[in-house]
Amino acid sequence: MTTGLVWDERFLDHRAPPGHPEHAGRAQAIWQRLESEGLTARCRRVPAREAADEELERVHTARHVRAIDETARSAALQLDPDTYTSPGSALAARLAAGGLVNLAREVAEGRLDNGFALLRPPGHHAEAERAMGFCLFNNVAVAARAAQAAGLAQRVLIVDWDLHHGNGTQHSFREDPTVLYFSTHQFPFYPGTGAIEEIGGGDGRGTTVNVPFPGGMGDAEYVAAFERVLLPIAAEFDPELVLVSAGFDAADGDPLGAMRVSPAGYAALTRRVLGLARGRVVLALEGGYNLDAIARSSAECVRTLLGDREPEPGFGEPDRRARAVLDAVKAVQEEHWAGL
Ligand SMILES: [Zn+2]
């Protein structure tokens, strides 16, 4: 398999105050792990580049794009209770979004089989007109729109396995039947959105699928969410490209979350999505704050993208509370998806 890899040292120039969980050491830990396991050498590097105004403004308002650009003039700014910028943040954010656009394009065109984007800052909380939850531009949403605008994919599936609900991504495609947004997340939790009943609006009813789990869920429950809800819906939706908001804050040991997904669990989720869209799958880093867990989990995902196959461990039966959530999601979604 030819797996593309986006990484740029300028992602490290986005800095938050000391003690902030979303710091440059996260990306460095992942990069070092990929290097030490020989995985970077097996991937093809795809250069980051600055996203153009036109690309960003398919998702964000021009006013928001200008506001982020303006932050480069200030030593440090706080944009919301959790979101900070440094002089290097605006460039890092443009490079992250543009790098993911390029990677998704190469995969959609078939020049790469799949890809992994080791990005900072993350994106899925960023809304049309506001930075939020450590996110400045919504990288995945921008890449989905770019692939569509280039005529490379009509239907795009966004799978968001970050601990948190991707309010920005959901909002971007709320009424759009051509982008299916599927999210597993801890609930109730930050940012507060992502209830089962949030299924999209207008022509987009049914193309937002939320699986809000209580804390404590792990591999068995996440695999069950994919097998019982995501895969049947995705088979019917028939995406031409899959973008994954691959946060690793649902990992066992994460300081912000209460989930227990293991590196083998993330590999299992990656394997499930690789069965969609002829394997045209791109993972983009979102959150994840336990450095050892995010490094090991990223390495397992990249290994899976490269085609390495280990025998999958048995994950067991999902927790009763998770089964109840999945049943409730199916009950709400079944009028939109015959295969459920
Ligand atoms: Zn998160």
Tab-separated table of C-alpha atoms and ligand atoms in Angstrom:
chain	number	residue	atom	x	y	z
A	1	MET	CA	0.000	0.000	0.000
A	2	THR	CA	1.145	3.559	-0.623
A	3	THR	CA	0.268	5.661	2.376
A	4	GLY	CA	0.723	9.436	2.309
A	5	LEU	CA	1.932	11.289	5.391
A	6	VAL	CA	1.550	14.997	6.089
A	7	TRP	CA	3.906	16.529	8.636
A	8	ASP	CA	5.497	19.950	8.848
A	9	GLU	CA	7.684	21.279	11.648
A	10	ARG	CA	5.879	24.602	11.424
A	11	PHE	CA	2.883	22.863	13.066
A	12	LEU	CA	4.992	23.150	16.231
A	13	ASP	CA	4.986	26.964	16.037
A	14	HIS	CA	1.361	27.031	17.199
A	15	ARG	CA	1.813	27.566	20.920
A	16	ALA	CA	-0.574	27.803	23.859
A	17	PRO	CA	0.271	28.876	27.420
A	18	PRO	CA	2.336	26.477	29.574
A	19	GLY	CA	0.244	23.638	30.925
A	20	HIS	CA	-2.238	23.664	28.048
A	21	PRO	CA	-3.023	20.079	26.989
A	22	GLU	CA	-2.825	20.831	23.251
A	23	HIS	CA	0.918	21.470	22.983
A	24	ALA	CA	3.620	20.873	20.409
A	25	GLY	CA	4.956	17.859	22.312
A	26	ARG	CA	1.912	15.884	21.195
A	27	ALA	CA	2.828	16.005	17.532
A	28	GLN	CA	6.502	15.466	18.337
A	29	ALA	CA	5.687	12.347	20.348
A	30	ILE	CA	3.726	10.897	17.458
A	31	TRP	CA	6.364	11.787	14.885
A	32	GLN	CA	9.144	10.264	16.969
A	33	ARG	CA	7.166	7.071	17.424
A	34	LEU	CA	6.451	6.791	13.694
A	35	GLU	CA	10.165	7.351	13.005
A	36	SER	CA	11.419	4.893	15.602
A	37	GLU	CA	9.111	2.188	14.274
A	38	GLY	CA	10.313	2.774	10.736
A	39	LEU	CA	6.867	3.919	9.596
A	40	THR	CA	7.777	7.354	8.245
A	41	ALA	CA	10.227	5.710	5.853
A	42	ARG	CA	7.467	3.438	4.554
A	43	CYS	CA	5.097	6.348	3.838
A	44	ARG	CA	5.319	8.960	1.112
A	45	ARG	CA	5.565	12.492	2.494
A	46	VAL	CA	2.969	14.914	1.184
A	47	PRO	CA	4.080	18.505	1.740
A	48	ALA	CA	1.904	20.838	3.739
A	49	ARG	CA	1.010	24.094	2.045
A	50	GLU	CA	-1.042	27.076	3.024
A	51	ALA	CA	-4.744	26.663	2.315
A	52	ALA	CA	-6.015	29.367	-0.019
A	53	ASP	CA	-8.702	31.836	1.038
A	54	GLU	CA	-11.062	30.224	-1.451
A	55	GLU	CA	-10.573	26.802	0.157
A	56	LEU	CA	-11.063	28.056	3.706
A	57	GLU	CA	-14.069	30.153	2.746
A	58	ARG	CA	-16.033	27.132	1.548
A	59	VAL	CA	-16.388	26.371	5.271
A	60	HIS	CA	-15.551	29.583	7.133
A	61	THR	CA	-16.638	33.172	6.667
A	62	ALA	CA	-14.127	35.576	5.157
A	63	ARG	CA	-14.322	37.495	8.425
A	64	HIS	CA	-13.191	34.443	10.403
A	65	VAL	CA	-10.307	33.770	8.011
A	66	ARG	CA	-9.142	37.389	8.362
A	67	ALA	CA	-9.490	37.219	12.144
A	68	ILE	CA	-7.237	34.155	12.327
A	69	ASP	CA	-4.709	35.763	9.968
A	70	GLU	CA	-4.669	38.842	12.195
A	71	THR	CA	-3.617	36.796	15.225
A	72	ALA	CA	-0.127	36.524	13.702
A	73	ARG	CA	0.449	40.164	14.679
A	74	SER	CA	-0.009	39.509	18.393
A	75	ALA	CA	2.364	37.799	20.795
A	76	ALA	CA	-0.469	35.748	22.271
A	77	LEU	CA	-4.254	35.875	22.161
A	78	GLN	CA	-7.070	33.986	23.810
A	79	LEU	CA	-9.957	33.392	21.395
A	80	ASP	CA	-12.278	31.436	23.696
A	81	PRO	CA	-11.882	29.863	27.155
A	82	ASP	CA	-9.702	27.041	25.736
A	83	THR	CA	-8.305	28.401	22.484
A	84	TYR	CA	-5.101	30.394	22.168
A	85	THR	CA	-2.859	31.644	19.407
A	86	SER	CA	0.804	32.570	19.150
A	87	PRO	CA	2.485	34.415	16.235
A	88	GLY	CA	2.985	31.074	14.435
A	89	SER	CA	-0.572	29.826	14.858
A	90	ALA	CA	-2.182	31.375	11.785
A	91	LEU	CA	0.440	29.928	9.448
A	92	ALA	CA	0.279	26.535	11.170
A	93	ALA	CA	-3.501	26.520	10.787
A	94	ARG	CA	-3.291	27.350	7.075
A	95	LEU	CA	-0.617	24.691	6.561
A	96	ALA	CA	-2.658	22.078	8.413
A	97	ALA	CA	-5.759	22.699	6.326
A	98	GLY	CA	-3.838	22.935	3.037
A	99	GLY	CA	-1.774	19.849	3.796
A	100	LEU	CA	-4.908	17.838	4.409
A	101	VAL	CA	-6.488	19.163	1.201
A	102	ASN	CA	-3.452	17.943	-0.745
A	103	LEU	CA	-3.395	14.548	0.942
A	104	ALA	CA	-7.118	13.996	0.428
A	105	ARG	CA	-6.767	15.032	-3.202
A	106	GLU	CA	-3.954	12.549	-3.870
A	107	VAL	CA	-5.958	9.765	-2.269
A	108	ALA	CA	-9.155	10.692	-4.100
A	109	GLU	CA	-7.241	10.757	-7.390
A	110	GLY	CA	-5.802	7.313	-6.667
A	111	ARG	CA	-2.166	8.448	-6.615
A	112	LEU	CA	-2.001	7.311	-2.988
A	113	ASP	CA	-3.987	4.475	-1.462
A	114	ASN	CA	-4.679	6.238	1.823
A	115	GLY	CA	-3.094	8.709	4.205
A	116	PHE	CA	-2.332	9.996	7.689
A	117	ALA	CA	-2.084	13.712	8.482
A	118	LEU	CA	-0.152	14.583	11.624
A	119	LEU	CA	-1.621	18.055	12.029
A	120	ARG	CA	-1.763	20.874	14.545
A	121	PRO	CA	-3.859	22.806	15.344
A	122	PRO	CA	-6.843	20.425	15.312
A	123	GLY	CA	-10.068	21.398	13.572
A	124	HIS	CA	-13.371	19.704	14.342
A	125	HIS	CA	-14.701	22.246	16.863
A	126	ALA	CA	-14.042	25.233	14.573
A	127	GLU	CA	-17.291	26.662	13.235
A	128	ALA	CA	-17.979	28.873	10.246
A	129	GLU	CA	-17.272	32.018	12.180
A	130	ARG	CA	-15.513	31.024	15.348
A	131	ALA	CA	-12.443	29.314	16.700
A	132	MET	CA	-13.294	26.941	19.519
A	133	GLY	CA	-11.946	24.077	21.598
A	134	PHE	CA	-8.278	24.376	20.492
A	135	CYS	CA	-9.394	24.567	16.815
A	136	LEU	CA	-8.874	27.487	14.383
A	137	PHE	CA	-9.852	26.144	10.933
A	138	ASN	CA	-11.891	22.977	10.402
A	139	ASN	CA	-9.284	20.953	8.513
A	140	VAL	CA	-11.495	17.977	7.708
A	141	ALA	CA	-14.442	20.085	6.564
A	142	VAL	CA	-12.168	22.167	4.325
A	143	ALA	CA	-10.667	18.997	2.798
A	144	ALA	CA	-14.103	17.477	2.183
A	145	ARG	CA	-15.277	20.600	0.380
A	146	ALA	CA	-12.054	20.794	-1.635
A	147	ALA	CA	-12.425	17.202	-2.855
A	148	GLN	CA	-15.987	17.914	-3.889
A	149	ALA	CA	-15.106	21.203	-5.585
A	150	ALA	CA	-12.354	19.489	-7.577
A	151	GLY	CA	-14.859	16.898	-8.789
A	152	LEU	CA	-12.919	14.104	-7.076
A	153	ALA	CA	-15.697	12.910	-4.794
A	154	GLN	CA	-19.394	13.623	-4.818
A	155	ARG	CA	-20.170	11.876	-1.554
A	156	VAL	CA	-17.765	12.212	1.372
A	157	LEU	CA	-18.014	10.336	4.661
A	158	ILE	CA	-16.520	11.993	7.733
A	159	VAL	CA	-15.931	9.598	10.626
A	160	ASP	CA	-15.136	11.389	13.896
A	161	TRP	CA	-13.812	9.068	16.598
A	162	ASP	CA	-12.358	11.886	18.713
A	163	LEU	CA	-13.523	11.797	22.341
A	164	HIS	CA	-15.462	14.992	21.737
A	165	HIS	CA	-18.322	15.733	19.399
A	166	GLY	CA	-17.245	17.676	16.310
A	167	ASN	CA	-19.764	20.482	16.552
A	168	GLY	CA	-18.035	22.493	13.835
A	169	THR	CA	-18.094	19.660	11.336
A	170	GLN	CA	-21.692	18.774	12.102
A	171	HIS	CA	-22.679	22.394	11.702
A	172	SER	CA	-20.840	22.732	8.373
A	173	PHE	CA	-22.810	19.912	6.740
A	174	ARG	CA	-26.049	19.993	8.706
A	175	GLU	CA	-28.295	20.385	5.656
A	176	ASP	CA	-26.006	18.775	3.094
A	177	PRO	CA	-26.927	15.238	1.977
A	178	THR	CA	-23.594	14.813	0.137
A	179	VAL	CA	-21.490	14.723	3.312
A	180	LEU	CA	-22.301	12.085	5.916
A	181	TYR	CA	-21.044	12.978	9.392
A	182	PHE	CA	-20.723	10.086	11.865
A	183	SER	CA	-19.431	10.735	15.380
A	184	THR	CA	-18.791	8.650	18.472
A	185	HIS	CA	-18.226	10.776	21.572
A	186	GLN	CA	-18.470	10.985	25.336
A	187	PHE	CA	-21.798	12.527	26.299
A	188	PRO	CA	-22.874	14.661	28.034
A	189	PHE	CA	-19.513	16.364	27.724
A	190	TYR	CA	-17.741	19.228	25.974
A	191	PRO	CA	-18.936	20.828	23.663
A	192	GLY	CA	-22.490	19.800	24.599
A	193	THR	CA	-23.717	18.902	21.120
A	194	GLY	CA	-24.057	15.443	19.559
A	195	ALA	CA	-27.315	14.063	20.942
A	196	ILE	CA	-28.877	11.101	19.139
A	197	GLU	CA	-31.716	13.304	17.910
A	198	GLU	CA	-29.326	15.629	16.065
A	199	ILE	CA	-29.678	13.994	12.641
A	200	GLY	CA	-29.282	17.013	10.351
A	201	GLY	CA	-31.886	19.244	8.797
A	202	GLY	CA	-33.572	19.934	5.463
A	203	ASP	CA	-32.187	17.718	2.710
A	204	GLY	CA	-29.506	16.590	5.157
A	205	ARG	CA	-31.823	14.721	7.509
A	206	GLY	CA	-30.189	11.372	8.250
A	207	THR	CA	-26.706	12.361	7.077
A	208	THR	CA	-25.705	13.355	10.594
A	209	VAL	CA	-25.305	10.293	12.812
A	210	ASN	CA	-24.404	10.766	16.460
A	211	VAL	CA	-23.423	7.986	18.849
A	212	PRO	CA	-23.176	9.604	22.296
A	213	PHE	CA	-21.596	7.165	24.760
A	214	PRO	CA	-21.314	7.370	28.527
A	215	GLY	CA	-17.765	7.418	29.906
A	216	GLY	CA	-15.897	4.146	30.366
A	217	MET	CA	-16.469	2.689	26.900
A	218	GLY	CA	-13.631	0.907	25.119
A	219	ASP	CA	-12.721	-1.256	22.142
A	220	ALA	CA	-15.800	-3.511	22.252
A	221	GLU	CA	-18.200	-0.568	22.278
A	222	TYR	CA	-16.427	1.454	19.598
A	223	VAL	CA	-16.126	-1.559	17.286
A	224	ALA	CA	-19.822	-2.280	17.880
A	225	ALA	CA	-20.728	1.319	16.971
A	226	PHE	CA	-18.851	0.913	13.717
A	227	GLU	CA	-20.223	-2.532	12.871
A	228	ARG	CA	-23.827	-2.006	13.909
A	229	VAL	CA	-24.374	1.623	12.860
A	230	LEU	CA	-21.588	3.109	10.741
A	231	LEU	CA	-20.942	0.280	8.299
A	232	PRO	CA	-24.575	-0.421	7.326
A	233	ILE	CA	-25.252	3.289	6.815
A	234	ALA	CA	-21.989	3.841	4.945
A	235	ALA	CA	-22.697	0.887	2.646
A	236	GLU	CA	-25.911	2.599	1.617
A	237	PHE	CA	-24.411	6.096	1.411
A	238	ASP	CA	-21.600	4.724	-0.794
A	239	PRO	CA	-18.908	7.362	-0.153
A	240	GLU	CA	-16.123	8.016	-2.637
A	241	LEU	CA	-13.780	9.351	0.033
A	242	VAL	CA	-13.562	8.859	3.791
A	243	LEU	CA	-11.992	11.462	6.066
A	244	VAL	CA	-11.447	10.522	9.689
A	245	SER	CA	-11.280	13.081	12.483
A	246	ALA	CA	-8.767	10.884	14.255
A	247	GLY	CA	-8.472	12.230	17.754
A	248	PHE	CA	-6.935	9.847	20.264
A	249	ASP	CA	-8.474	11.317	23.398
A	250	ALA	CA	-10.859	8.367	23.742
A	251	ALA	CA	-7.704	6.353	24.476
A	252	ASP	CA	-7.232	4.541	27.758
A	253	GLY	CA	-5.277	6.909	30.000
A	254	ASP	CA	-6.239	10.194	28.380
A	255	PRO	CA	-6.266	12.996	30.965
A	256	LEU	CA	-9.371	14.713	29.512
A	257	GLY	CA	-11.564	11.719	28.718
A	258	ALA	CA	-12.953	8.679	30.471
A	259	MET	CA	-12.859	6.183	27.587
A	260	ARG	CA	-10.634	3.111	27.303
A	261	VAL	CA	-9.852	2.545	23.624
A	262	SER	CA	-6.529	0.707	23.101
A	263	PRO	CA	-4.047	1.030	20.230
A	264	ALA	CA	-5.363	-2.305	18.923
A	265	GLY	CA	-8.862	-0.846	19.118
A	266	TYR	CA	-7.882	2.129	16.960
A	267	ALA	CA	-6.306	-0.279	14.477
A	268	ALA	CA	-9.588	-2.205	14.405
A	269	LEU	CA	-11.550	0.980	13.703
A	270	THR	CA	-9.103	1.896	10.925
A	271	ARG	CA	-9.505	-1.568	9.426
A	272	ARG	CA	-13.300	-1.143	9.416
A	273	VAL	CA	-13.205	2.181	7.546
A	274	LEU	CA	-10.667	0.833	5.045
A	275	GLY	CA	-13.443	-1.393	3.775
A	276	LEU	CA	-15.282	1.720	2.538
A	277	ALA	CA	-14.780	3.916	-0.540
A	278	ARG	CA	-12.366	1.386	-2.087
A	279	GLY	CA	-10.007	2.115	0.797
A	280	ARG	CA	-9.743	5.820	-0.015
A	281	VAL	CA	-9.337	6.818	3.605
A	282	VAL	CA	-7.446	9.723	5.161
A	283	LEU	CA	-6.907	10.035	8.903
A	284	ALA	CA	-6.349	13.542	10.281
A	285	LEU	CA	-5.198	14.099	13.848
A	286	GLU	CA	-7.592	15.951	16.128
A	287	GLY	CA	-7.248	15.678	19.945
A	288	GLY	CA	-5.524	13.223	22.278
A	289	TYR	CA	-3.474	14.249	25.298
A	290	ASN	CA	-1.727	11.184	26.752
A	291	LEU	CA	1.538	11.258	24.820
A	292	ASP	CA	2.273	7.548	25.073
A	293	ALA	CA	-1.283	6.594	24.081
A	294	ILE	CA	-1.478	8.936	21.113
A	295	ALA	CA	1.951	7.858	19.831
A	296	ARG	CA	1.206	4.140	20.107
A	297	SER	CA	-2.306	4.544	18.693
A	298	SER	CA	-1.107	6.618	15.737
A	299	ALA	CA	1.572	4.041	14.971
A	300	GLU	CA	-1.011	1.238	14.984
A	301	CYS	CA	-3.263	3.211	12.650
A	302	VAL	CA	-0.421	3.956	10.221
A	303	ARG	CA	0.650	0.322	10.279
A	304	THR	CA	-2.923	-0.644	9.419
A	305	LEU	CA	-3.064	1.895	6.592
A	306	LEU	CA	0.178	0.404	5.237
A	307	GLY	CA	-1.499	-2.980	5.076
A	308	ASP	CA	0.193	-4.746	8.002
A	309	ARG	CA	-2.266	-7.241	9.378
A	310	GLU	CA	-2.041	-8.656	12.864
A	311	PRO	CA	-4.660	-11.132	14.047
A	312	GLU	CA	-7.368	-9.046	15.673
A	313	PRO	CA	-7.922	-9.712	19.372
A	314	GLY	CA	-11.468	-10.551	20.454
A	315	PHE	CA	-13.023	-7.414	21.861
A	316	GLY	CA	-15.917	-9.130	23.629
A	317	GLU	CA	-19.509	-8.042	23.998
A	318	PRO	CA	-20.228	-4.319	24.310
A	319	ASP	CA	-21.420	-2.899	27.606
A	320	ARG	CA	-25.186	-2.894	28.171
A	321	ARG	CA	-25.313	0.927	28.248
A	322	ALA	CA	-23.560	1.113	24.872
A	323	ARG	CA	-25.976	-1.405	23.388
A	324	ALA	CA	-28.863	0.762	24.558
A	325	VAL	CA	-27.300	3.813	22.869
A	326	LEU	CA	-26.793	1.907	19.607
A	327	ASP	CA	-30.377	0.661	19.669
A	328	ALA	CA	-31.619	4.204	20.217
A	329	VAL	CA	-29.477	5.534	17.351
A	330	LYS	CA	-30.853	2.856	15.039
A	331	ALA	CA	-34.414	3.654	16.079
A	332	VAL	CA	-33.924	7.332	15.216
A	333	GLN	CA	-32.034	6.695	11.960
A	334	GLU	CA	-33.872	3.696	10.512
A	335	GLU	CA	-36.379	5.780	8.547
A	336	HIS	CA	-33.409	7.245	6.620
A	337	TRP	CA	-31.353	4.064	6.166
A	338	ALA	CA	-32.975	0.861	4.924
A	339	GLY	CA	-29.910	-1.206	5.793
A	340	LEU	CA	-30.062	-0.515	9.524
B	1	ZN	ZN	-11.197	15.838	21.465
